[in-house]
Coordinates of C-alpha atoms and ligand atoms in Angstrom, one line a residue:
M53 CA -33.7 22.4 -88.6
G54 CA -33.9 26.1 -87.6
L55 CA -31.3 27.6 -85.4
F56 CA -33.4 27.7 -82.4
S57 CA -34.6 24.1 -82.7
R58 CA -31.0 23.0 -83.3
H59 CA -30.0 24.8 -80.1
L60 CA -32.8 23.1 -78.1
A61 CA -32.0 19.7 -79.6
S62 CA -28.3 20.0 -78.6
H63 CA -29.5 20.8 -75.0
F64 CA -31.9 17.9 -75.0
F65 CA -29.4 15.3 -76.3
G66 CA -26.8 16.7 -74.0
L67 CA -29.0 16.3 -70.9
A68 CA -30.1 12.8 -72.0
G69 CA -26.5 11.8 -72.9
A70 CA -25.2 13.1 -69.5
L71 CA -27.1 10.3 -67.8
F72 CA -24.8 7.8 -69.4
V73 CA -21.5 9.5 -68.7
N74 CA -19.0 7.5 -66.7
R75 CA -18.0 8.8 -63.3
S76 CA -16.6 5.7 -61.8
E77 CA -12.9 5.1 -61.8
S78 CA -13.4 1.3 -61.9
K79 CA -15.1 1.6 -65.3
V80 CA -12.2 3.5 -67.0
L81 CA -11.1 1.5 -69.9
P82 CA -7.4 0.9 -70.6
Y83 CA -5.8 3.3 -73.1
T84 CA -2.3 4.1 -74.4
L85 CA -1.2 7.7 -74.8
P86 CA 0.7 8.7 -77.9
P87 CA 4.3 9.8 -77.2
I88 CA 4.7 13.6 -76.7
L89 CA 7.1 14.0 -79.6
G90 CA 8.2 10.6 -80.8
S91 CA 9.9 11.3 -84.1
I92 CA 8.0 14.4 -84.9
T93 CA 8.7 18.1 -84.3
E94 CA 6.7 20.5 -82.2
E95 CA 5.6 22.2 -85.4
E96 CA 4.2 18.9 -86.6
V97 CA 2.4 18.3 -83.3
R98 CA 0.8 21.7 -83.7
A99 CA -0.3 20.8 -87.2
L100 CA -1.8 17.5 -86.0
F101 CA -3.9 19.4 -83.5
Q102 CA -5.1 21.6 -86.4
Y103 CA -5.9 18.6 -88.6
E104 CA -7.6 16.5 -85.9
V105 CA -9.1 18.7 -83.2
Y106 CA -9.4 22.5 -83.5
G107 CA -9.2 23.0 -87.3
V108 CA -6.9 25.3 -89.3
M109 CA -6.0 28.8 -88.3
P110 CA -5.9 31.6 -90.9
E111 CA -2.5 32.1 -92.5
T112 CA -3.0 35.8 -93.2
L113 CA -3.7 38.6 -90.8
P114 CA -6.8 40.8 -91.2
D115 CA -6.5 44.6 -91.3
M116 CA -6.8 46.0 -87.8
S117 CA -8.0 49.4 -86.5
A118 CA -8.4 50.5 -82.9
G119 CA -10.6 53.4 -81.8
V120 CA -10.8 54.7 -78.3
V121 CA -14.5 54.7 -77.4
E122 CA -14.2 55.9 -73.8
E123 CA -11.4 56.5 -71.2
G124 CA -11.3 57.7 -67.7
E125 CA -10.2 56.9 -64.1
A126 CA -11.5 53.9 -62.3
F127 CA -11.6 52.5 -58.7
N128 CA -11.1 55.8 -56.9
G129 CA -8.4 56.9 -59.2
T130 CA -6.1 53.9 -58.6
A131 CA -6.4 52.8 -62.2
S132 CA -7.1 54.1 -65.6
R133 CA -9.7 52.6 -67.9
K134 CA -9.9 52.5 -71.7
Q135 CA -12.6 51.0 -73.8
I136 CA -11.4 50.3 -77.3
A137 CA -13.2 49.1 -80.4
L138 CA -10.7 46.8 -82.1
T139 CA -12.0 46.1 -85.6
L140 CA -10.6 43.3 -87.7
S141 CA -11.5 43.4 -91.4
R142 CA -10.8 41.4 -94.5
G143 CA -12.5 41.0 -97.9
G144 CA -15.1 43.6 -97.1
R145 CA -16.2 42.0 -93.9
S146 CA -15.4 43.0 -90.3
A147 CA -15.7 41.9 -86.7
T148 CA -15.3 44.2 -83.7
L149 CA -13.8 43.2 -80.4
N150 CA -14.9 45.6 -77.6
L151 CA -11.9 45.7 -75.3
L152 CA -12.0 46.9 -71.7
I153 CA -8.6 47.7 -70.4
Y154 CA -7.6 48.7 -66.8
I155 CA -4.0 49.9 -66.1
P156 CA -2.8 50.4 -62.5
K157 CA -1.1 53.8 -61.8
G158 CA 2.4 54.6 -60.9
M159 CA 4.8 52.8 -63.2
K160 CA 5.6 53.1 -66.9
S161 CA 4.5 49.7 -67.9
Y162 CA 2.8 46.6 -66.5
P163 CA 2.4 43.0 -67.1
A164 CA -1.2 42.1 -68.0
I165 CA -3.8 39.4 -67.7
L166 CA -5.8 38.9 -70.9
A167 CA -9.1 37.0 -70.3
S168 CA -12.2 36.8 -72.4
N169 CA -15.5 37.0 -70.6
F170 CA -18.8 35.2 -71.2
D171 CA -21.5 37.8 -70.6
G172 CA -20.1 41.1 -71.7
N173 CA -17.4 43.4 -70.1
Y174 CA -19.6 44.6 -67.4
S175 CA -20.1 41.1 -66.1
V176 CA -16.6 41.2 -64.7
S177 CA -16.5 44.7 -63.3
S178 CA -18.3 46.8 -60.7
D179 CA -17.2 50.0 -62.5
G180 CA -20.4 51.8 -63.6
A181 CA -18.6 53.4 -66.6
V182 CA -18.2 50.1 -68.4
L183 CA -20.3 50.2 -71.5
A184 CA -23.1 47.7 -72.2
T185 CA -22.3 46.6 -75.7
P186 CA -24.5 44.1 -77.6
V187 CA -22.8 40.7 -77.9
W188 CA -23.5 37.3 -79.5
S189 CA -24.5 34.9 -76.8
R190 CA -25.4 31.3 -76.6
R191 CA -28.5 32.3 -74.6
F192 CA -29.8 34.6 -77.3
A193 CA -29.0 32.3 -80.3
G194 CA -29.4 34.2 -83.5
T195 CA -29.2 37.8 -82.3
K196 CA -26.7 40.2 -80.8
R197 CA -28.0 41.7 -77.5
V198 CA -27.0 43.5 -74.4
F199 CA -27.0 41.5 -71.2
H200 CA -29.4 42.8 -68.5
E201 CA -28.0 45.2 -66.0
R202 CA -28.3 42.6 -63.3
N203 CA -25.3 40.8 -64.9
R204 CA -23.0 43.6 -63.8
N205 CA -20.1 42.1 -61.9
K206 CA -21.9 38.7 -61.8
H207 CA -18.7 36.9 -62.8
A208 CA -16.2 38.8 -60.6
N209 CA -14.9 35.4 -59.4
R210 CA -13.8 34.6 -63.0
L211 CA -11.8 37.8 -63.2
P212 CA -11.5 39.8 -60.0
V213 CA -10.4 43.0 -61.6
E214 CA -9.5 45.0 -58.5
V215 CA -7.5 42.2 -56.9
I216 CA -5.5 41.8 -60.1
L217 CA -4.9 45.6 -60.4
E218 CA -3.7 45.7 -56.8
Q219 CA -1.1 43.1 -57.4
G220 CA 0.3 45.2 -60.2
Y221 CA -1.2 43.7 -63.3
A222 CA -3.2 45.4 -66.0
V223 CA -6.4 43.7 -67.0
V224 CA -7.6 43.3 -70.6
T225 CA -11.0 41.7 -71.3
F226 CA -13.6 41.4 -74.0
C227 CA -16.6 39.2 -74.5
Y228 CA -15.9 35.9 -76.4
G229 CA -19.2 36.5 -78.2
D230 CA -17.6 39.5 -80.0
A231 CA -15.2 37.1 -81.6
D232 CA -17.6 34.2 -82.4
P233 CA -21.1 33.4 -81.3
D234 CA -21.2 30.3 -79.1
Y235 CA -23.8 28.4 -81.1
D236 CA -23.9 26.5 -84.4
D237 CA -24.4 29.5 -86.8
G238 CA -22.7 27.7 -89.7
F239 CA -19.6 29.8 -89.0
K240 CA -21.1 32.8 -90.7
N241 CA -20.7 35.4 -88.0
G242 CA -17.9 36.9 -85.9
V243 CA -14.3 36.4 -87.1
H244 CA -15.3 33.3 -89.1
A245 CA -17.0 35.6 -91.6
L246 CA -13.6 37.1 -92.5
Y247 CA -12.2 33.7 -93.7
P248 CA -15.1 31.8 -95.4
E249 CA -12.7 29.7 -97.3
L250 CA -11.6 27.9 -94.1
Q251 CA -15.0 26.2 -93.8
S252 CA -15.1 23.9 -96.8
R253 CA -12.6 21.3 -95.4
E254 CA -12.6 18.6 -92.9
D255 CA -10.3 20.5 -90.6
N256 CA -12.5 23.6 -90.7
W257 CA -11.8 26.6 -88.5
A258 CA -14.3 26.1 -85.6
S259 CA -15.3 28.1 -82.6
V260 CA -12.6 27.2 -80.0
G261 CA -10.0 28.0 -82.8
A262 CA -11.7 31.4 -83.5
W263 CA -11.7 32.4 -79.8
A264 CA -8.0 31.3 -79.6
W265 CA -7.1 33.3 -82.7
S266 CA -8.9 36.4 -81.4
F267 CA -6.7 36.3 -78.3
S268 CA -3.7 36.6 -80.5
R269 CA -5.2 39.6 -82.4
V270 CA -5.7 41.3 -79.1
L271 CA -2.1 40.6 -78.2
D272 CA -1.1 42.2 -81.6
F273 CA -2.9 45.3 -80.4
L274 CA -1.4 45.2 -76.9
Q275 CA 2.0 45.3 -78.5
T276 CA 1.2 48.9 -79.5
E277 CA 0.1 49.9 -76.0
K278 CA 3.0 51.6 -74.2
E279 CA 1.7 51.0 -70.7
I280 CA 1.5 47.2 -71.2
D281 CA 4.6 45.0 -71.2
A282 CA 3.6 42.8 -74.2
N283 CA 6.3 40.2 -73.3
R284 CA 4.4 39.6 -70.0
V285 CA 0.8 39.1 -71.1
A286 CA -0.6 36.0 -69.3
L287 CA -3.7 34.5 -70.9
Y288 CA -6.4 33.2 -68.6
G289 CA -9.3 31.1 -69.7
F290 CA -12.1 29.4 -67.8
S291 CA -14.0 26.4 -69.0
R292 CA -14.6 26.5 -72.8
L293 CA -12.3 29.5 -72.8
G294 CA -9.8 27.4 -71.0
K295 CA -9.8 25.1 -74.0
A296 CA -9.3 28.2 -76.2
S297 CA -6.5 29.7 -74.1
L298 CA -4.6 26.4 -74.2
W299 CA -4.9 26.2 -78.0
A300 CA -3.9 29.9 -78.2
G301 CA -0.9 29.3 -76.0
A302 CA 0.2 26.4 -78.2
C303 CA -0.1 28.4 -81.4
D304 CA 1.3 31.7 -80.2
S305 CA 4.5 31.7 -78.3
R306 CA 4.2 35.4 -77.5
F307 CA 2.0 34.8 -74.5
G308 CA 4.1 35.0 -71.4
A309 CA 2.1 32.5 -69.4
I310 CA -1.1 30.5 -69.6
L311 CA -3.6 30.0 -66.8
C312 CA -6.0 27.3 -67.8
E313 CA -9.0 26.8 -65.5
G314 CA -11.6 24.0 -65.5
S315 CA -11.0 23.3 -69.2
G316 CA -12.0 19.6 -69.2
K317 CA -12.4 17.7 -72.5
G318 CA -10.9 19.5 -75.5
G319 CA -8.7 21.3 -72.9
V320 CA -6.4 19.6 -70.4
S321 CA -8.2 16.3 -69.7
L322 CA -7.3 13.3 -71.8
S323 CA -9.6 12.6 -74.8
R324 CA -8.9 8.8 -74.5
R325 CA -10.0 8.5 -70.8
N326 CA -13.7 7.6 -70.6
F327 CA -14.4 9.6 -67.5
G328 CA -16.6 12.7 -67.2
E329 CA -17.7 14.4 -70.4
S330 CA -17.1 12.2 -73.4
L331 CA -15.9 13.3 -76.9
H332 CA -19.2 12.0 -78.2
L333 CA -21.3 14.3 -75.9
I334 CA -19.1 17.3 -76.3
N335 CA -19.4 17.2 -80.1
L336 CA -23.1 16.5 -79.9
R337 CA -23.9 19.4 -77.6
F338 CA -21.4 21.8 -79.0
P339 CA -21.1 20.9 -82.7
H340 CA -19.4 24.2 -83.5
W341 CA -16.6 24.0 -81.0
F342 CA -14.2 21.7 -82.9
S343 CA -13.5 20.9 -86.5
K344 CA -15.4 18.3 -88.5
S345 CA -12.4 16.0 -88.3
F346 CA -12.7 15.9 -84.5
H347 CA -16.3 14.8 -84.8
G348 CA -15.0 11.7 -86.6
Y349 CA -13.3 10.6 -83.4
A350 CA -16.3 11.0 -81.2
Q351 CA -16.9 7.3 -80.9
R352 CA -13.2 6.2 -81.2
P353 CA -11.0 8.6 -79.3
Q354 CA -8.3 6.0 -79.1
K355 CA -7.7 6.5 -82.8
L356 CA -6.7 10.1 -82.4
L357 CA -3.1 10.7 -83.3
V358 CA -2.8 13.2 -80.5
D359 CA -4.0 13.6 -76.9
Q360 CA -4.1 16.7 -74.7
H361 CA -0.8 16.1 -72.8
M362 CA 0.9 16.8 -76.1
L363 CA -0.8 20.2 -76.3
M364 CA 0.3 21.1 -72.8
A365 CA 3.9 20.2 -73.7
L366 CA 3.8 22.8 -76.4
M367 CA 3.6 25.5 -73.8
A368 CA 7.0 24.8 -72.4
P369 CA 9.3 26.5 -71.4
R370 CA 6.6 29.1 -70.7
P371 CA 4.7 28.8 -67.4
L372 CA 1.5 26.9 -67.6
L373 CA -0.8 26.7 -64.6
V374 CA -3.6 24.1 -64.9
S375 CA -6.4 24.5 -62.4
V376 CA -9.3 22.2 -61.8
G377 CA -12.0 21.8 -59.1
K378 CA -11.5 18.7 -56.9
D379 CA -15.1 17.8 -57.3
D380 CA -15.5 18.9 -60.9
W381 CA -15.9 15.3 -62.1
W382 CA -17.3 16.4 -65.4
S383 CA -13.9 17.9 -66.2
D384 CA -12.1 14.8 -64.9
P385 CA -9.6 16.0 -62.3
E386 CA -7.9 12.6 -62.1
G387 CA -7.4 12.6 -65.9
T388 CA -6.0 16.1 -65.7
K389 CA -3.5 14.9 -63.1
L390 CA -2.5 11.9 -65.4
A391 CA -2.2 14.2 -68.4
L392 CA 0.2 16.5 -66.5
Q393 CA 2.2 13.5 -65.2
A394 CA 2.6 12.4 -68.8
V395 CA 3.9 15.8 -69.8
E396 CA 6.5 15.7 -67.0
E397 CA 7.5 12.1 -67.4
K398 CA 7.8 12.0 -71.1
A399 CA 9.0 15.5 -71.9
G400 CA 10.6 16.5 -68.7
K401 CA 8.8 19.8 -68.8
S402 CA 7.3 21.4 -65.8
T403 CA 3.8 22.5 -65.6
Y404 CA 1.8 23.3 -62.4
L405 CA -1.4 21.7 -61.3
Y406 CA -3.6 23.5 -58.8
E407 CA -6.6 21.7 -57.5
H408 CA -9.1 24.0 -55.9
E409 CA -11.9 23.1 -53.5
G410 CA -15.3 22.7 -55.0
T411 CA -16.6 22.1 -58.5
H412 CA -16.3 24.2 -61.5
E413 CA -16.1 27.9 -60.6
P414 CA -12.9 29.6 -59.4
R415 CA -13.0 31.4 -56.1
L416 CA -11.3 34.6 -55.0
V417 CA -8.8 32.7 -52.9
D418 CA -7.7 30.8 -56.0
W419 CA -7.0 34.0 -57.8
G420 CA -4.5 34.9 -55.0
R421 CA -2.6 31.7 -55.9
Y422 CA -2.7 32.4 -59.7
L423 CA -1.3 35.9 -59.2
D424 CA 1.4 34.5 -56.9
F425 CA 2.2 32.0 -59.6
L426 CA 2.6 34.7 -62.2
D427 CA 4.8 36.8 -59.8
A428 CA 7.1 33.9 -59.4
E429 CA 7.1 32.4 -62.9
M430 CA 6.4 35.1 -65.5
S431 CA 9.7 36.8 -66.0
Ligands
GTR299 C1 -20.0 22.4 -70.3 C2 -19.1 21.6 -71.2 C3 -17.7 21.7 -70.8 C4 -17.2 23.1 -70.4 C5 -18.3 24.0 -69.9 C6 -18.2 25.5 -70.0 O1 -21.3 22.3 -70.6 O2 -19.6 20.3 -71.2 O3 -16.8 21.1 -71.7 O4 -16.6 23.7 -71.4 O5 -19.6 23.7 -70.5 O6 -17.5 26.0 -70.9 O7 -18.9 26.1 -69.3

């Protein structure tokens, strides 16, 4: 099947499958969660998540080079802006992450929020100087394109740059499509092209893993940026990028805090709980997100050796804020609550749950809470 028809098929089956998804608490089947650690170490838990869910991560680093593409002042001189092309290369192949960085003015160094965006850097900024760079996108499966001008600042609610700067945080963002296209491309493009040997295995390196890995590469770069306090970089991810930020936080202890928003299945909600999106449907609609091994559990999630409360526990003692919309039944708010309870009860580790009004999307008022959380918790 061609790329386009595979894309359409996954949408069709997704929509059809969604009709049979459970959203009734009385139909939730009993399940037993695996212990958070039992007799195994945190390192072993991380390895299990690689084998069973997200796939392996590269063991070697690529070469990295950073070039300043543009810099200037932004937001009436209250912040400076840098646009950097961060190129990762290995084995004669390369992938470039186009970073947009804003730094408030006045102090020597700032904590930062790193958040990938969906529709290109200018989708999260009103700043006319942000470059429109072609990106891979789910919507244009098969090609790299520039999003239309009308997308400028369209996702301000997912990363309100000026509000964040005002509270004294630098902002670092890039389009997730720079790292890996969000469609089933046979893992040939983006950063996957640098490590082709990681595909011929059951626990192959898939897309959520590629996005997570790219966050760490950006953090490598931020460690060289003087105006950013690299020990206080909080990673924020929304929805599928919430899944990736959680996995990145579990693999890379250098992130100072994790803000995980509306991440649902494959993120903070329990795989075993048959409520909202199912493992079956998520793997059918997004066959590239998780490793082949995870697909094997699509019909029998109770056989997984892990569940997502174990992943959250790997964040401790770093601050983790989990946010979910009260009416976002697809992401299973109740299951999220239960997962967090399991983390606290079984591991005695504290995480924070924030339930916002509405469904999936965060609102400006929610961001106020996230920033207050970081002020209080990210030391
Ligand atoms: C949905 C998917 C969710 C969530 C969301 C998103 O279609 O079923 O798991 O990740 O997309 O990322 O927007």
